[in-house]
Coordinates of C-alpha atoms in Angstrom, one line a residue:
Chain C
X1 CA 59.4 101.3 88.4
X2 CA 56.4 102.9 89.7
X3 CA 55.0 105.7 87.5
X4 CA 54.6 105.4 84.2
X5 CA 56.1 107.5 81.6
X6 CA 54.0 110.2 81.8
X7 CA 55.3 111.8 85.0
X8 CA 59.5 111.3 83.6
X9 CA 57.8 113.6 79.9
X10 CA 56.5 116.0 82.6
X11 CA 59.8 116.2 84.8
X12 CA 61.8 116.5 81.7
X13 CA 59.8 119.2 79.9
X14 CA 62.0 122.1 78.7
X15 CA 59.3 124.3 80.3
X16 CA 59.4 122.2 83.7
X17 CA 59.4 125.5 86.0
X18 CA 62.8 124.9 87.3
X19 CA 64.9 128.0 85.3
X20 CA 66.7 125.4 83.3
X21 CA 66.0 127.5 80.0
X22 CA 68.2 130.5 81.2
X23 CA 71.8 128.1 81.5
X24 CA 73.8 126.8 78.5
X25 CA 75.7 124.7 80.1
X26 CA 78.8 126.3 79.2
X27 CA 77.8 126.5 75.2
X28 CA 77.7 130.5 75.8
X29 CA 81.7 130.8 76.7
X30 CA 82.3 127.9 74.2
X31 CA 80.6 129.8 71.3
X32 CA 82.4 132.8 72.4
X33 CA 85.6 131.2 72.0
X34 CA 85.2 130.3 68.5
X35 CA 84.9 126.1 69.8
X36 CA 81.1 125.6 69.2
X37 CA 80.4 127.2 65.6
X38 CA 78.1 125.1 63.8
X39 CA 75.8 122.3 63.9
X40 CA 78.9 119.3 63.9
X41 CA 80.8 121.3 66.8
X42 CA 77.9 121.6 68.6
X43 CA 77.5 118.0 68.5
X44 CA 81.4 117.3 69.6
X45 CA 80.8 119.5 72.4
X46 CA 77.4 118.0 73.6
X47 CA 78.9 114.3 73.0
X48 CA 81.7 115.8 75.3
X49 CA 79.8 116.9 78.1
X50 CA 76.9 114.2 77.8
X51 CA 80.3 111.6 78.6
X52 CA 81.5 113.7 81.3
X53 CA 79.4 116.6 83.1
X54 CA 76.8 114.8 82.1
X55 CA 77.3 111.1 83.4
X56 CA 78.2 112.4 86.6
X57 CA 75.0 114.4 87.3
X58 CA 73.2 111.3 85.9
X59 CA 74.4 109.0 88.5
X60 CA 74.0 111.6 91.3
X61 CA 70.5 111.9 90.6
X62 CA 70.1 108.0 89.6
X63 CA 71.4 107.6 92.9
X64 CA 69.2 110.1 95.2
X65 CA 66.3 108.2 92.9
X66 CA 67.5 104.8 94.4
X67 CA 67.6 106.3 98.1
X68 CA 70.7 107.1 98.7
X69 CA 71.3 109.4 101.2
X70 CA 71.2 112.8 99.8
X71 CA 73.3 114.7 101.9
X72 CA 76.1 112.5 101.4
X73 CA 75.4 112.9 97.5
X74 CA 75.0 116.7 98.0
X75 CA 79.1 116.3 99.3
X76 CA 80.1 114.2 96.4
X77 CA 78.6 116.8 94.0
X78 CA 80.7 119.3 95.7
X79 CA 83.9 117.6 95.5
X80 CA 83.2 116.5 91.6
X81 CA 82.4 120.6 91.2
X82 CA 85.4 122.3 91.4
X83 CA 84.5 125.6 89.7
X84 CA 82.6 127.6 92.7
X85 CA 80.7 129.6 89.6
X86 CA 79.5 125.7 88.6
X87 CA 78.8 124.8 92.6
X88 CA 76.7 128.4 92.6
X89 CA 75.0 127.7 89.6
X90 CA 74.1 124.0 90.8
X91 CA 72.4 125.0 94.1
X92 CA 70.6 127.8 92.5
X93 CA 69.3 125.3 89.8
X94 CA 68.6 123.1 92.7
X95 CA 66.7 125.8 94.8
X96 CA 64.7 126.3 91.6
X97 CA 64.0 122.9 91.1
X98 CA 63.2 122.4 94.8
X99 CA 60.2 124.7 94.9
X100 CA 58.3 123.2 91.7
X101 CA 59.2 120.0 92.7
X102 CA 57.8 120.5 96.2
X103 CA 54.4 121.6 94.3
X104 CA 54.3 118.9 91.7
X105 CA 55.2 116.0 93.9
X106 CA 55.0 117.0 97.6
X107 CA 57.1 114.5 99.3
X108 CA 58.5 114.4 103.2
X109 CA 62.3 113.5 101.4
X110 CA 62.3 116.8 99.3
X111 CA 61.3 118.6 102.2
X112 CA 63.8 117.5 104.4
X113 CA 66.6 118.1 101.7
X114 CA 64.8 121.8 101.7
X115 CA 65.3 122.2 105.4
X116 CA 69.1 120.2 105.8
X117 CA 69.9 122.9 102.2
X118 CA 68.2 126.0 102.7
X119 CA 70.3 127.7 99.9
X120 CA 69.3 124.8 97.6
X121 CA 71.1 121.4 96.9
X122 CA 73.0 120.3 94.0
X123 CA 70.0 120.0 90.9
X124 CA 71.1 116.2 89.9
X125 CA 70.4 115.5 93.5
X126 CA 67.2 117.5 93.9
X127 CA 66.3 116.3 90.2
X128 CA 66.7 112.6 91.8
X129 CA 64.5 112.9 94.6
X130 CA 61.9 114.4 92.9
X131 CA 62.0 111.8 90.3
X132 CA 61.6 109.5 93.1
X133 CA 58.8 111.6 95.0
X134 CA 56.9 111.3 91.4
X135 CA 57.2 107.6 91.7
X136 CA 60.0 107.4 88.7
X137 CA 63.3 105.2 89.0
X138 CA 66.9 105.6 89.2
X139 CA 67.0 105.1 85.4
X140 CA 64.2 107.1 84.8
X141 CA 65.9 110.0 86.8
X142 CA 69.6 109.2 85.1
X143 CA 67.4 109.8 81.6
X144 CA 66.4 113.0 82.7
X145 CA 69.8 114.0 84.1
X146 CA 71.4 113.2 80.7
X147 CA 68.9 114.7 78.6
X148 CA 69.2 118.4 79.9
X149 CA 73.2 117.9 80.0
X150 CA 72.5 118.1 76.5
X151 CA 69.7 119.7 75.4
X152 CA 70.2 123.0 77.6
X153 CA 73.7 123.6 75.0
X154 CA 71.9 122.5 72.0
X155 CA 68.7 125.4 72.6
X156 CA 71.1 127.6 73.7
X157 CA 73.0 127.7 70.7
X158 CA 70.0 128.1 69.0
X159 CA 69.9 131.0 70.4
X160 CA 73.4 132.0 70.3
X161 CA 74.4 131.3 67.0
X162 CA 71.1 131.5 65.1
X163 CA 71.6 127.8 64.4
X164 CA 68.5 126.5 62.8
X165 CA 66.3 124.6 65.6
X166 CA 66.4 121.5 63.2
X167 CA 70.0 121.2 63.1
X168 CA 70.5 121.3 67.4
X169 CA 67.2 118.9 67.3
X170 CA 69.2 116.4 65.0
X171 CA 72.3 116.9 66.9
X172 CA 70.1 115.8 70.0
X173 CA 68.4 113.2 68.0
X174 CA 71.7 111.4 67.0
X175 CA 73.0 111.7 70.6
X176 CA 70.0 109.8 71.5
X177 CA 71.6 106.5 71.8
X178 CA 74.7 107.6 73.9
X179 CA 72.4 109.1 76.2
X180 CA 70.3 106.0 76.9
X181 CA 74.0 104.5 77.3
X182 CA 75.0 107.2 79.7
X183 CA 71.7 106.5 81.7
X184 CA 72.2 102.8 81.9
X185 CA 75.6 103.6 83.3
X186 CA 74.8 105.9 85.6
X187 CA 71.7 103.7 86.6
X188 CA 74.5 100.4 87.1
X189 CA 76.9 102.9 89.1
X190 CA 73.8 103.9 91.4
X191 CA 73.0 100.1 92.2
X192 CA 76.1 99.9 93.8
X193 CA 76.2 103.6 95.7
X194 CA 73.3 101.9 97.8
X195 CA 75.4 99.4 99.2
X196 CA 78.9 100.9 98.6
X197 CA 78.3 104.9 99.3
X198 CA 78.5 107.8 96.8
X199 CA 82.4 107.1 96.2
X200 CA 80.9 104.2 93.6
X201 CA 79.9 107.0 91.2
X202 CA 81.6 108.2 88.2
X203 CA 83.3 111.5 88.7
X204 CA 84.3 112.4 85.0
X205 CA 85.1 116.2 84.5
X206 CA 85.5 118.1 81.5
X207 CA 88.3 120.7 82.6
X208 CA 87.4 123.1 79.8
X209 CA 83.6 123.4 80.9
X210 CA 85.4 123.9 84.4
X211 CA 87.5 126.4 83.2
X212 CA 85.3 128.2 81.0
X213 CA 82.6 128.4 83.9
X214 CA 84.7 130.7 85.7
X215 CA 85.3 133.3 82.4
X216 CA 81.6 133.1 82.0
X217 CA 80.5 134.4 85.4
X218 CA 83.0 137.3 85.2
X219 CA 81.2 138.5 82.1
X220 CA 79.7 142.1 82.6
X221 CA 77.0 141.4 80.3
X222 CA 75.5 137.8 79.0
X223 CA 73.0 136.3 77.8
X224 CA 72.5 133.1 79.8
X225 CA 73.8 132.8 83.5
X226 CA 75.7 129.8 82.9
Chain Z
X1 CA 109.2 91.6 90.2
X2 CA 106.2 90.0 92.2
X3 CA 103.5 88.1 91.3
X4 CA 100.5 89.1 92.2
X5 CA 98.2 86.0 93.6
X6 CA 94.8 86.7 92.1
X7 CA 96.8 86.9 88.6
X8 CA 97.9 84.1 88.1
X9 CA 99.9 84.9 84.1
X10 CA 100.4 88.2 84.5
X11 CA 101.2 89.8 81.0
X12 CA 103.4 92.7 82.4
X13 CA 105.2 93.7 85.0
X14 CA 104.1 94.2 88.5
X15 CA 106.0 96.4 90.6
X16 CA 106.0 98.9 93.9
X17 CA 107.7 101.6 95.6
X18 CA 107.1 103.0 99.1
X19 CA 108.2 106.2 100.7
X20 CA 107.9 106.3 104.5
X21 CA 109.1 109.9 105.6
X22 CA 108.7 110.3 109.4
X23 CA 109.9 113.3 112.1
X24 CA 113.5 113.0 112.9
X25 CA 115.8 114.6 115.6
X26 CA 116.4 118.0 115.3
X27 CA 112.7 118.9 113.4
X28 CA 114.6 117.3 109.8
X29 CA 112.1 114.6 108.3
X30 CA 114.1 111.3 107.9
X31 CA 112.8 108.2 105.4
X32 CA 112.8 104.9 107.7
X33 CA 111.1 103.1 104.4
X34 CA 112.6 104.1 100.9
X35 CA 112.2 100.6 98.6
X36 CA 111.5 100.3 95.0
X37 CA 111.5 97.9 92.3
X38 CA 111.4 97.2 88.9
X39 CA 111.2 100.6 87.2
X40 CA 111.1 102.3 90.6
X41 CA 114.6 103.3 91.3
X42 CA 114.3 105.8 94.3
X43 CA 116.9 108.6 95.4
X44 CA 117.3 110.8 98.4
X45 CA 118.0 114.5 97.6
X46 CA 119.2 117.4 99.8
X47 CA 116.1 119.9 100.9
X48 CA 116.2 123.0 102.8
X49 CA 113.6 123.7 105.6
X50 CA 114.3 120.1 107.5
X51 CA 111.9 118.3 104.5
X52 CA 112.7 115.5 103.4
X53 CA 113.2 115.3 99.0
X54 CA 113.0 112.1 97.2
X55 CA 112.8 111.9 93.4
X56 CA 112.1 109.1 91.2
X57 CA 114.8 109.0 88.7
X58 CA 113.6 108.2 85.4
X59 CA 115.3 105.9 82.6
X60 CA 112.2 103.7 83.2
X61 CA 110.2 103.0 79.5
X62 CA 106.8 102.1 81.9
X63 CA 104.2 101.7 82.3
X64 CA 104.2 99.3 79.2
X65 CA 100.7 97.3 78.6
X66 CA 99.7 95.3 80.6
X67 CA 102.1 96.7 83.9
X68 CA 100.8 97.4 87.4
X69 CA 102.7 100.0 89.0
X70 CA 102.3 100.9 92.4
X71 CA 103.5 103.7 94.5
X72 CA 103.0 105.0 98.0
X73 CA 104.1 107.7 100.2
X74 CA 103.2 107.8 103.7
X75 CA 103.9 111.3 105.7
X76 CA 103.7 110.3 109.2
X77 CA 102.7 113.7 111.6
X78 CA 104.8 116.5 111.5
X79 CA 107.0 115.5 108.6
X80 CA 107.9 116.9 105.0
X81 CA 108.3 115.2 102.3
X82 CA 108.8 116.5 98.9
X83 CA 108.7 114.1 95.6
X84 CA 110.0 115.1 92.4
X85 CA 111.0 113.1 89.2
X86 CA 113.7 113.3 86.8
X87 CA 111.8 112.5 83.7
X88 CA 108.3 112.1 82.6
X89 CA 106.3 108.9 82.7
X90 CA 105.5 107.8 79.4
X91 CA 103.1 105.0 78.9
X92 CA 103.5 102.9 76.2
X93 CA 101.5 100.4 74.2
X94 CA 102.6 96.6 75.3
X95 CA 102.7 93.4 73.4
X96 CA 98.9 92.4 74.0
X97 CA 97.0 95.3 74.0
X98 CA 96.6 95.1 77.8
X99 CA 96.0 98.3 79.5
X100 CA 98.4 99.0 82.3
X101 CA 97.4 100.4 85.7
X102 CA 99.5 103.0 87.7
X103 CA 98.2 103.8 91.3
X104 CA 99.2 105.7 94.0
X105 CA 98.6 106.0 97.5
X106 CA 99.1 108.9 99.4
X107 CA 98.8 109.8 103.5
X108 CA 99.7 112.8 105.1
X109 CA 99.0 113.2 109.2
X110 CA 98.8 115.9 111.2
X111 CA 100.7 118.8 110.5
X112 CA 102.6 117.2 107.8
X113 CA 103.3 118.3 104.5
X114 CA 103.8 117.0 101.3
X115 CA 104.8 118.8 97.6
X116 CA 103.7 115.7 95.1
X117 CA 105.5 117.6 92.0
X118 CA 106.1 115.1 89.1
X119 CA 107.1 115.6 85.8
X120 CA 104.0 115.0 83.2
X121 CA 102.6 111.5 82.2
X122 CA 103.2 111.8 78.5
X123 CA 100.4 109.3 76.4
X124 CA 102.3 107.9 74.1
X125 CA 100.3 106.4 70.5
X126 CA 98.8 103.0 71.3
X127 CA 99.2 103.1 75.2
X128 CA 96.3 102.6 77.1
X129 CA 96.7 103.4 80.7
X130 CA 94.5 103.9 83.9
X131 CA 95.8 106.3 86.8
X132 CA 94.4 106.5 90.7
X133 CA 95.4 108.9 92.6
X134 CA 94.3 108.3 96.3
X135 CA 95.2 111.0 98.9
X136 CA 94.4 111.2 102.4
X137 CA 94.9 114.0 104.3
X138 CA 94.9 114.7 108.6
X139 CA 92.6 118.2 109.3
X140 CA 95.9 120.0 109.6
X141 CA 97.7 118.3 106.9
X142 CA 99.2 120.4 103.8
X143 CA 99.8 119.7 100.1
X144 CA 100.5 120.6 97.1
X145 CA 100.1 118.4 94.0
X146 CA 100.4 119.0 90.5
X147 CA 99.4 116.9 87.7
X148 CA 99.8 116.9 84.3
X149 CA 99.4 115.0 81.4
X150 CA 100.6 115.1 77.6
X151 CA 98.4 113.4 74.9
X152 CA 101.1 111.7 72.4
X153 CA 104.9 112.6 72.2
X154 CA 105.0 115.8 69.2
X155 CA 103.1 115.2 66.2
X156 CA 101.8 111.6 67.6
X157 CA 98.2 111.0 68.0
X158 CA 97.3 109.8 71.9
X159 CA 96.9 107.1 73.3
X160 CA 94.4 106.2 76.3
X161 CA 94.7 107.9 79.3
X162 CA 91.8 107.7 82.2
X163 CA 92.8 109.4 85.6
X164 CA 91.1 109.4 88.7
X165 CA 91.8 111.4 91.3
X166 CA 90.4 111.6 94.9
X167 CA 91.3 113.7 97.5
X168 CA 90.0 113.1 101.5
X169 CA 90.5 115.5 104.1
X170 CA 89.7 114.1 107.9
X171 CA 88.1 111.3 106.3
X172 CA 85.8 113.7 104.5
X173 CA 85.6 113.9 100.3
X174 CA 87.3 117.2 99.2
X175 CA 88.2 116.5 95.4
X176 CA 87.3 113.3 93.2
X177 CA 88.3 114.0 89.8
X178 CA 88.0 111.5 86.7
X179 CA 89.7 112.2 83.1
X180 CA 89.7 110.0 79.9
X181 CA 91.1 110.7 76.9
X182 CA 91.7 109.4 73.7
X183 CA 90.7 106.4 71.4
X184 CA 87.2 104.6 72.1
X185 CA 86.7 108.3 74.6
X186 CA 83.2 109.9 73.4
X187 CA 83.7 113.7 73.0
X188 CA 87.3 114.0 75.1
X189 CA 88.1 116.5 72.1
X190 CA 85.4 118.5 71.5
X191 CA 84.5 122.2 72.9
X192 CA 83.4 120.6 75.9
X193 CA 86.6 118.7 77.2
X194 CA 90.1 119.7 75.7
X195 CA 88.8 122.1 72.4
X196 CA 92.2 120.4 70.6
X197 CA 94.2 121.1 73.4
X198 CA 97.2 118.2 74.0
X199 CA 98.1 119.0 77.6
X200 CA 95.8 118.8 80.6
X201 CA 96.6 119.5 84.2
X202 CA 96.5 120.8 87.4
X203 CA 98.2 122.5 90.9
X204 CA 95.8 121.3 93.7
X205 CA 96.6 123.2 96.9
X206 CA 94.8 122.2 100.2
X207 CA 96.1 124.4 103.4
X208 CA 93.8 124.6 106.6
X209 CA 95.3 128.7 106.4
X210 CA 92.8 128.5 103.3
X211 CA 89.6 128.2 106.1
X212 CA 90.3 131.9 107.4
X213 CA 91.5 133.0 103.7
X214 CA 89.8 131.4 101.1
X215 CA 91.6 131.4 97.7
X216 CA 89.9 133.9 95.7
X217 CA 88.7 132.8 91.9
X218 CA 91.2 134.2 89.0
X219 CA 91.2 134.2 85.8
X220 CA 95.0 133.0 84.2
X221 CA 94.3 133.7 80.7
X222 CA 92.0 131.9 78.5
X223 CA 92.1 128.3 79.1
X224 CA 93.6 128.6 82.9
X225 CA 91.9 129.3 86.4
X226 CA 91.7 129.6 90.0
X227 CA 89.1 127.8 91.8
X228 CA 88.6 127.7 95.7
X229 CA 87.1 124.1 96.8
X230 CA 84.4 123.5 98.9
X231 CA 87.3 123.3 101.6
X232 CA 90.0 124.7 102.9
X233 CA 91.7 124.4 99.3
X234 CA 91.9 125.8 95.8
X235 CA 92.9 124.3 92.4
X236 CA 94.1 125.4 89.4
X237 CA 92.8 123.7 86.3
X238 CA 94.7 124.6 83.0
X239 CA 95.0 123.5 79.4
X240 CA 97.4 123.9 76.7
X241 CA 99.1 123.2 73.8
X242 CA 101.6 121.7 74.7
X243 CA 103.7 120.5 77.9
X244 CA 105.6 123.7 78.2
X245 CA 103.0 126.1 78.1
X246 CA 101.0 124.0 80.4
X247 CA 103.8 124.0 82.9
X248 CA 104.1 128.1 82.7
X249 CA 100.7 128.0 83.6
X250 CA 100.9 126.3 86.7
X251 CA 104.0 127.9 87.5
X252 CA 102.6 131.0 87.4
X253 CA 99.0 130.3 89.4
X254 CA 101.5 128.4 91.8
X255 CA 103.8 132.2 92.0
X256 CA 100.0 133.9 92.9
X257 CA 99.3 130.9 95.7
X258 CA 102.3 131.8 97.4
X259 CA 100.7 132.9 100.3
X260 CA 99.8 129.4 101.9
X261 CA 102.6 127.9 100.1
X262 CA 105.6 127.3 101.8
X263 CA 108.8 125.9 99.9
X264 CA 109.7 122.2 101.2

């Protein structure tokens, strides 16, 4: 819809000013833990959270793409979040995400949500509504959702592990059709939030990610924030 | 057995159970409505406190493929209910491959309270079941709810097992929680999900005395915590080897809640 491909490469950069690149999306604590050790684990943990984390933020942000109201998606995000180290580390993400967005797309919605969230939003929600301020679709913004559920673990263990780079890219690269899956899902699940309300998106959870979130942030010293 | 209308060959069985527990004389919690078919087979125990106790006693090899189960409990304002089972719930594969849907439907009004303590849904190799969990709750309703689930009897690989469960307080969304597991599952047993862990659950505690204390987050060893909701509520989310294990684990987060938990 709308933009062309262009703007969805430049929302989805790595190095989109949004502090993305200091989160692993949980691959820290799993490393730690002896569950993410090498190239296949880090692709059984990615393929895990792409299906659940990860489809859930897709459809929040396909959603707030579609028009959905985002305060009532900023709710549903809170109850799918349980882990208040996860909630924290979603608005700050999402106050992040606000400001660039704000500059990149300046749009009356995102400042609104600004206003209504002054302490940020959830990210899949702010990540939708800028997609949409960009002139991007629900897909579009689902795509984008997905990807980073995914490729914030893969660079991280990069990092972390000293994995070589082409190993997580090739994880990432043979994800890449689950992912467009995932976004068609989410996409299909936003269609029907319009008319039904947020309760018509997925909710999957991943109740070691939860759990592990809250280790993580009681870390004295670490190397990513999340 | 009943025959759903919009279903016309129904390849299982289709049955329901409803729990009405309502304020009686003398501040004890009576059960005007206590009906249950099919595997449901319904029992009123003795309780302490005026609550009202009502376990499901097991025996019941369901849900089988292809079975709708239903179940409700309604805890009209001021009352106590607490629900218990004798056994756990296995689901097992049926004759067609169909998968079989559990659901259950909770209310609780005004100043009521209700323990929803079952024993664990056990997945047995084959099964394929889907589980709601709907739960509405008045502003100054109380519960406590554990679930907990146990991919494949010892040694046995899972079967499919897809919760959801969604939580409303004063019409507002508190929790909404969905699990899958198992067979045509991406990822459910990676480092992400369940890191080979066979048992899953959780003690989900909502209290309006959490507004003025919130839970505080704890740690319960490595694969167990305490997390305050965006509400007036906490959970704990454990995994674990096994059924027991996972049970100690709530036991004890439930022993470190005891400050908004009353016994019913």
């Amino acid at each position: 819809m709308g933009a062309g491909h262009a703007a969805l490469l430049v929302l989805a950069d790595g190095r989109f000013p949004a502090g993305g690149h200091a989160h692993s999306g949980g691959a820290e604590a799993a490393v730690k833990a002896g569950r993410v050790t090498d190239a296949a684990s880090l692709e059984d943990f990615c393929r895990g959270r792409l299906h659940t984390a990860g489809l859930s933020a897709a459809a929040l942000a396909a959603a707030a793409a579609a028009g959905v109201d985002p305060l009532a998606l900023d709710d549903a995000a809170d109850a799918r979040t349980p882990s208040p180290a996860l909630r924290a580390t979603a608005r700050r993400l999402g106050r992040q995400m606000t400001r660039a967005a704000r500059a990149a797309w300046p749009s009356p919605e995102l400042d609104a949500l600004a206003a209504a969230r002054p302490r940020g939003a959830h990210q899949p929600v702010v990540l939708g509504l800028t997609a949409r301020a960009a002139g991007l679709g629900p897909l579009d913004a689902a795509h984008a959702a997905a990807y980073e559920a995914v490729s914030g673990p893969a660079t991280a263990v990069v990092r972390l592990l000293g994995l070589d780079p082409f190993d997580a890219t090739a994880v990432l690269a043979r994800l890449a059709p689950e992912l467009d899956h995932v976004a068609e899902r989410a996409a299909e699940a936003a269609r029907r939030a319009v008319h039904e309300g947020p309760d018509a998106l997925p909710a999957c959870s991943a109740p070691l990610l939860d759990i592990t979130a809250e280790q993580h942030a009681a870390w004295p010293v670490r190397l990513f924030a999340s | 057995m009943t025959t759903l209308l919009d279903l016309p060959a129904p390849a299982g069985l289709h049955a329901a159970a409803r729990i009405v527990a309502a304020p009686g004389a003398g501040g004890r919690t009576v059960l005007p409505v206590l009906e249950g078919d099919g595997p449901f087979a319904l029992r009123r125990l003795r309780s302490h406190a005026g609550a009202a106790h009502v376990c499901l006693v097991g025996a019941m090899s369901a849900p089988l493929g292809g079975d709708r189960l239903a179940l409700t409990a309604v805890v009209e304002d001021t009352a106590a209910l607490r629900f218990t089972t004798t056994a756990a719930t296995l689901a097992l594969p049926g004759r067609t491959g169909a998968p079989a849907a559990y659901d259950v439907r909770l209310a609780v009004g005004e100043d009521a309270t209700l323990h929803w303590l079952p024993e664990p849904l056990i997945s047995a190799r084959g099964s394929d079941l889907a589980q709601t969990v709907r739960v509405d709750l008045a502003a100054s309703a109380r519960l406590v709810l554990r679930e907990e689930q146990v991919l494949g009897r010892a040694g046995e690989p899972t079967g499919r097992l897809t919760t959801r469960l969604t939580v409303r307080r004063a019409g507002r969304l508190l929790f909404d929680q969905e699990l899958a597991f198992g067979p045509r599952v991406p990822g459910w047993d990676g480092g992400a999900v369940l890191g080979g862990h066979r048992a899953v659950g959780q003690l989900l505690v909502v209290d309006p005395a959490f507004a003025a204390r919130p839970a505080e987050p704890r740690l319960l060893g490595p694969t167990a915590a305490v997390a305050p909701l965006a509400g007036p509520a906490a959970v704990v989310s454990a995994v674990a080897p096994d059924a027991l294990a996972l049970r100690k684990l709530l036991d004890s987060a439930a022993s470190r809640l005891n400050a908004v938990l009353q016994p019913v």
